[in-house]
Amino acid sequence: MTPLKSGTIDLILLSALREQPRYGLELAQHIGTRSGGLFELSEGSLYPALLRLNRAGLIEGEWHPTPGGGSPRKVYRLTDQGATELTRRRDEWQRLQTAVNALLGGRLA
């Protein structure tokens, strides 16, 4: 497991919600699977990040009943503002990645 910084968690969550709305545990599982198990989000980092993104207007949460009659789940979706912010943050991440790769001996794209 690799720890993630706050801004990186936000970028990853926004990206996962671009694909489809998801509830908290589903987000954590999706990120763990997509990263090959490298990133595992604990509840202590996941839910504060979701709250932060919600307060910023980048995502919205809505309670949905669970199949089989269990407790309702809060399902999060990306807002239009969140989609715009995701594009901005992804572009910034890619510029940073290019610069770091150049410093490590890689080539600029």
Coordinates of N, CA and C in Angstrom, one line a residue:
M1 N 0.8 -1.2 0.0 CA 0.0 0.0 0.0 C 0.9 1.2 0.0
T2 N 0.5 2.2 -0.8 CA 1.3 3.4 -0.9 C 0.4 4.6 -0.5
P3 N 0.9 5.4 0.5 CA 0.1 6.5 0.9 C -0.1 7.6 -0.2
L4 N -1.2 8.2 -0.2 CA -1.5 9.2 -1.2 C -1.6 10.6 -0.5
K5 N -1.2 11.6 -1.2 CA -1.4 13.0 -0.7 C -2.8 13.4 -1.0
S6 N -3.3 14.4 -0.2 CA -4.6 14.9 -0.4 C -5.0 15.3 -1.8
G7 N -4.2 16.1 -2.5 CA -4.5 16.5 -3.8 C -4.6 15.3 -4.8
T8 N -3.7 14.3 -4.6 CA -3.7 13.1 -5.4 C -5.0 12.3 -5.2
I9 N -5.4 12.2 -3.9 CA -6.7 11.5 -3.6 C -7.8 12.1 -4.3
D10 N -7.9 13.5 -4.3 CA -9.0 14.2 -4.9 C -9.0 13.9 -6.4
L11 N -7.8 14.0 -7.0 CA -7.8 13.7 -8.5 C -8.2 12.3 -8.8
I12 N -7.8 11.4 -8.1 CA -8.2 10.0 -8.3 C -9.7 9.8 -8.1
L13 N -10.2 10.4 -7.1 CA -11.7 10.2 -6.8 C -12.5 10.9 -7.9
L14 N -12.1 12.1 -8.3 CA -12.8 12.8 -9.4 C -12.8 11.9 -10.7
S15 N -11.6 11.4 -11.0 CA -11.5 10.5 -12.2 C -12.4 9.3 -12.1
A16 N -12.4 8.6 -10.9 CA -13.3 7.4 -10.8 C -14.7 7.8 -10.9
L17 N -15.1 9.0 -10.5 CA -16.5 9.4 -10.6 C -16.9 9.9 -12.0
R18 N -15.9 10.2 -12.8 CA -16.1 10.6 -14.2 C -16.7 9.4 -14.9
E19 N -16.2 8.2 -14.5 CA -16.6 7.0 -15.2 C -18.1 6.6 -14.9
Q20 N -18.5 6.8 -13.6 CA -19.8 6.5 -13.2 C -20.0 6.9 -11.7
P21 N -21.3 7.1 -11.3 CA -21.5 7.4 -9.9 C -21.2 6.1 -9.1
R22 N -20.7 6.3 -7.9 CA -20.2 5.2 -7.0 C -20.5 5.6 -5.6
Y23 N -20.6 4.6 -4.7 CA -20.7 4.8 -3.3 C -19.3 4.6 -2.7
G24 N -19.1 5.0 -1.4 CA -17.8 5.1 -0.8 C -16.9 3.8 -1.0
L25 N -17.5 2.7 -0.5 CA -16.7 1.4 -0.5 C -16.4 1.0 -1.9
E26 N -17.4 1.2 -2.8 CA -17.2 0.9 -4.2 C -16.0 1.7 -4.8
L27 N -15.9 3.0 -4.4 CA -14.8 3.9 -4.9 C -13.5 3.3 -4.4
A28 N -13.4 3.0 -3.1 CA -12.2 2.4 -2.6 C -11.8 1.1 -3.3
Q29 N -12.7 0.3 -3.5 CA -12.4 -1.0 -4.2 C -12.0 -0.8 -5.7
H30 N -12.7 0.1 -6.3 CA -12.3 0.5 -7.7 C -10.9 1.0 -7.8
I31 N -10.5 1.9 -6.9 CA -9.2 2.5 -7.0 C -8.2 1.4 -6.6
G32 N -8.4 0.6 -5.7 CA -7.5 -0.5 -5.3 C -7.3 -1.4 -6.5
T33 N -8.4 -1.8 -7.2 CA -8.3 -2.7 -8.3 C -7.6 -2.1 -9.5
R34 N -8.0 -0.8 -9.8 CA -7.4 -0.1 -11.0 C -5.9 0.2 -10.8
S35 N -5.5 0.3 -9.5 CA -4.0 0.6 -9.3 C -3.2 -0.7 -9.0
G36 N -3.9 -1.8 -9.3 CA -3.2 -3.1 -9.0 C -2.9 -3.3 -7.6
G37 N -3.7 -2.8 -6.7 CA -3.5 -2.9 -5.3 C -2.5 -1.9 -4.7
L38 N -1.9 -1.1 -5.5 CA -0.9 -0.1 -5.0 C -1.5 0.9 -4.1
F39 N -2.7 1.4 -4.4 CA -3.4 2.4 -3.6 C -4.6 1.8 -2.9
E40 N -4.6 1.8 -1.6 CA -5.8 1.4 -0.9 C -6.2 2.5 0.0
L41 N -7.4 3.0 -0.2 CA -7.9 4.1 0.6 C -8.6 3.6 1.9
S42 N -8.2 4.1 3.0 CA -8.9 3.8 4.2 C -10.1 4.7 4.4
E43 N -11.0 4.3 5.3 CA -12.2 5.2 5.5 C -11.7 6.5 6.1
G44 N -10.6 6.5 6.8 CA -10.1 7.8 7.4 C -9.5 8.8 6.4
S45 N -9.2 8.3 5.2 CA -8.8 9.2 4.1 C -9.9 9.4 3.1
L46 N -10.6 8.4 2.8 CA -11.7 8.4 1.8 C -12.8 9.4 2.1
Y47 N -13.4 9.2 3.3 CA -14.6 10.0 3.6 C -14.3 11.5 3.8
P48 N -13.2 11.9 4.5 CA -12.9 13.3 4.5 C -12.7 13.9 3.1
A49 N -12.1 13.1 2.2 CA -11.9 13.6 0.8 C -13.2 13.8 0.1
L50 N -14.1 12.8 0.3 CA -15.4 13.0 -0.3 C -16.2 14.2 0.3
L51 N -16.1 14.4 1.6 CA -16.7 15.6 2.2 C -16.1 16.9 1.6
R52 N -14.8 16.9 1.5 CA -14.1 18.1 1.0 C -14.6 18.4 -0.5
L53 N -14.6 17.4 -1.3 CA -15.0 17.5 -2.7 C -16.5 17.9 -2.8
N54 N -17.3 17.4 -1.9 CA -18.7 17.8 -1.9 C -18.9 19.2 -1.5
R55 N -18.2 19.6 -0.4 CA -18.3 21.0 0.0 C -17.8 22.0 -1.0
A56 N -16.9 21.6 -1.9 CA -16.3 22.4 -2.9 C -17.3 22.4 -4.2
G57 N -18.3 21.6 -4.1 CA -19.2 21.6 -5.3 C -18.8 20.7 -6.4
L58 N -17.7 19.9 -6.2 CA -17.2 19.1 -7.3 C -17.9 17.8 -7.4
I59 N -18.5 17.3 -6.4 CA -19.3 16.1 -6.4 C -20.6 16.3 -5.6
E60 N -21.5 15.5 -5.8 CA -22.8 15.5 -5.1 C -23.1 14.1 -4.6
G61 N -23.6 14.0 -3.4 CA -24.0 12.7 -2.9 C -25.5 12.6 -2.7
E62 N -26.0 11.4 -3.0 CA -27.5 11.1 -2.8 C -27.7 9.7 -2.3
W63 N -28.6 9.6 -1.3 CA -28.8 8.3 -0.7 C -29.6 7.4 -1.6
H64 N -29.2 6.2 -1.7 CA -29.9 5.2 -2.6 C -30.1 4.0 -1.7
P65 N -31.3 3.3 -1.9 CA -31.5 2.0 -1.2 C -30.6 1.0 -1.7
T66 N -30.2 0.0 -0.9 CA -29.3 -1.0 -1.3 C -30.1 -2.2 -1.7
P67 N -29.6 -3.0 -2.7 CA -30.3 -4.2 -3.1 C -30.4 -5.1 -1.9
G68 N -31.5 -5.8 -1.7 CA -31.7 -6.7 -0.6 C -32.2 -6.1 0.6
G69 N -32.4 -4.8 0.6 CA -33.0 -4.1 1.8 C -32.1 -3.7 2.9
G70 N -30.8 -3.6 2.6 CA -29.8 -3.2 3.6 C -29.9 -1.7 3.8
S71 N -29.0 -1.2 4.6 CA -28.9 0.3 4.9 C -28.7 1.0 3.6
P72 N -29.3 2.2 3.4 CA -29.0 3.0 2.2 C -27.6 3.4 2.1
R73 N -27.1 3.6 0.9 CA -25.8 4.0 0.6 C -25.8 5.4 -0.1
K74 N -24.8 6.2 0.3 CA -24.6 7.5 -0.3 C -23.8 7.3 -1.6
V75 N -24.4 7.6 -2.7 CA -23.8 7.4 -4.0 C -23.4 8.8 -4.5
Y76 N -22.1 8.9 -4.9 CA -21.5 10.2 -5.3 C -21.4 10.3 -6.8
R77 N -21.6 11.5 -7.3 CA -21.5 11.7 -8.8 C -20.7 13.0 -9.0
L78 N -20.1 13.1 -10.1 CA -19.3 14.3 -10.5 C -20.3 15.3 -11.0
T79 N -20.1 16.6 -10.5 CA -20.9 17.7 -11.0 C -20.2 18.3 -12.3
D80 N -20.9 19.2 -12.9 CA -20.3 19.9 -14.1 C -19.0 20.6 -13.7
Q81 N -19.1 21.3 -12.5 CA -17.9 22.0 -12.0 C -16.8 21.0 -11.7
G82 N -17.2 19.8 -11.2 CA -16.2 18.8 -10.9 C -15.5 18.3 -12.2
A83 N -16.3 18.1 -13.2 CA -15.7 17.7 -14.5 C -14.7 18.7 -15.0
T84 N -15.0 20.0 -14.9 CA -14.1 21.0 -15.3 C -12.9 21.0 -14.5
E85 N -13.0 20.8 -13.2 CA -11.9 20.8 -12.3 C -11.0 19.6 -12.6
L86 N -11.7 18.4 -12.9 CA -10.9 17.2 -13.2 C -10.0 17.5 -14.4
T87 N -10.5 18.1 -15.4 CA -9.8 18.4 -16.6 C -8.6 19.3 -16.3
R88 N -8.8 20.3 -15.5 CA -7.7 21.2 -15.1 C -6.6 20.4 -14.3
R89 N -7.1 19.6 -13.3 CA -6.1 18.9 -12.5 C -5.4 17.8 -13.2
R90 N -6.1 17.2 -14.2 CA -5.4 16.1 -15.0 C -4.4 16.7 -15.8
D91 N -4.7 17.9 -16.5 CA -3.7 18.6 -17.3 C -2.5 19.0 -16.5
E92 N -2.7 19.5 -15.3 CA -1.6 19.9 -14.4 C -0.8 18.7 -14.0
W93 N -1.4 17.6 -13.7 CA -0.7 16.3 -13.4 C 0.2 15.9 -14.5
Q94 N -0.4 15.9 -15.7 CA 0.4 15.5 -16.9 C 1.6 16.4 -17.2
R95 N 1.5 17.7 -16.9 CA 2.6 18.6 -17.1 C 3.7 18.3 -16.0
L96 N 3.3 18.0 -14.8 CA 4.2 17.7 -13.7 C 4.9 16.4 -14.1
Q97 N 4.1 15.4 -14.5 CA 4.7 14.1 -14.8 C 5.8 14.2 -16.0
T98 N 5.5 15.0 -17.0 CA 6.4 15.2 -18.1 C 7.7 15.8 -17.6
A99 N 7.6 16.8 -16.7 CA 8.7 17.5 -16.2 C 9.6 16.6 -15.3
V100 N 8.9 15.8 -14.4 CA 9.7 14.9 -13.6 C 10.4 13.8 -14.4
N101 N 9.7 13.3 -15.4 CA 10.3 12.3 -16.3 C 11.5 12.9 -17.0
A102 N 11.4 14.1 -17.4 CA 12.6 14.7 -18.1 C 13.8 14.9 -17.1
L103 N 13.5 15.2 -15.8 CA 14.5 15.3 -14.8 C 15.1 13.9 -14.5
L104 N 14.3 12.9 -14.6 CA 14.8 11.5 -14.3 C 15.5 10.9 -15.5
G105 N 15.6 11.6 -16.6 CA 16.4 11.1 -17.7 C 15.5 10.7 -18.9
G106 N 14.2 10.8 -18.7 CA 13.2 10.5 -19.8 C 13.2 11.6 -20.8
R107 N 12.3 11.5 -21.7 CA 12.2 12.5 -22.8 C 10.9 13.3 -22.5
L108 N 11.0 14.6 -23.0 CA 9.8 15.4 -22.9 C 8.9 15.0 -24.1
A109 N 7.6 15.0 -23.8 CA 6.6 14.5 -24.8 C 6.4 15.6 -25.8

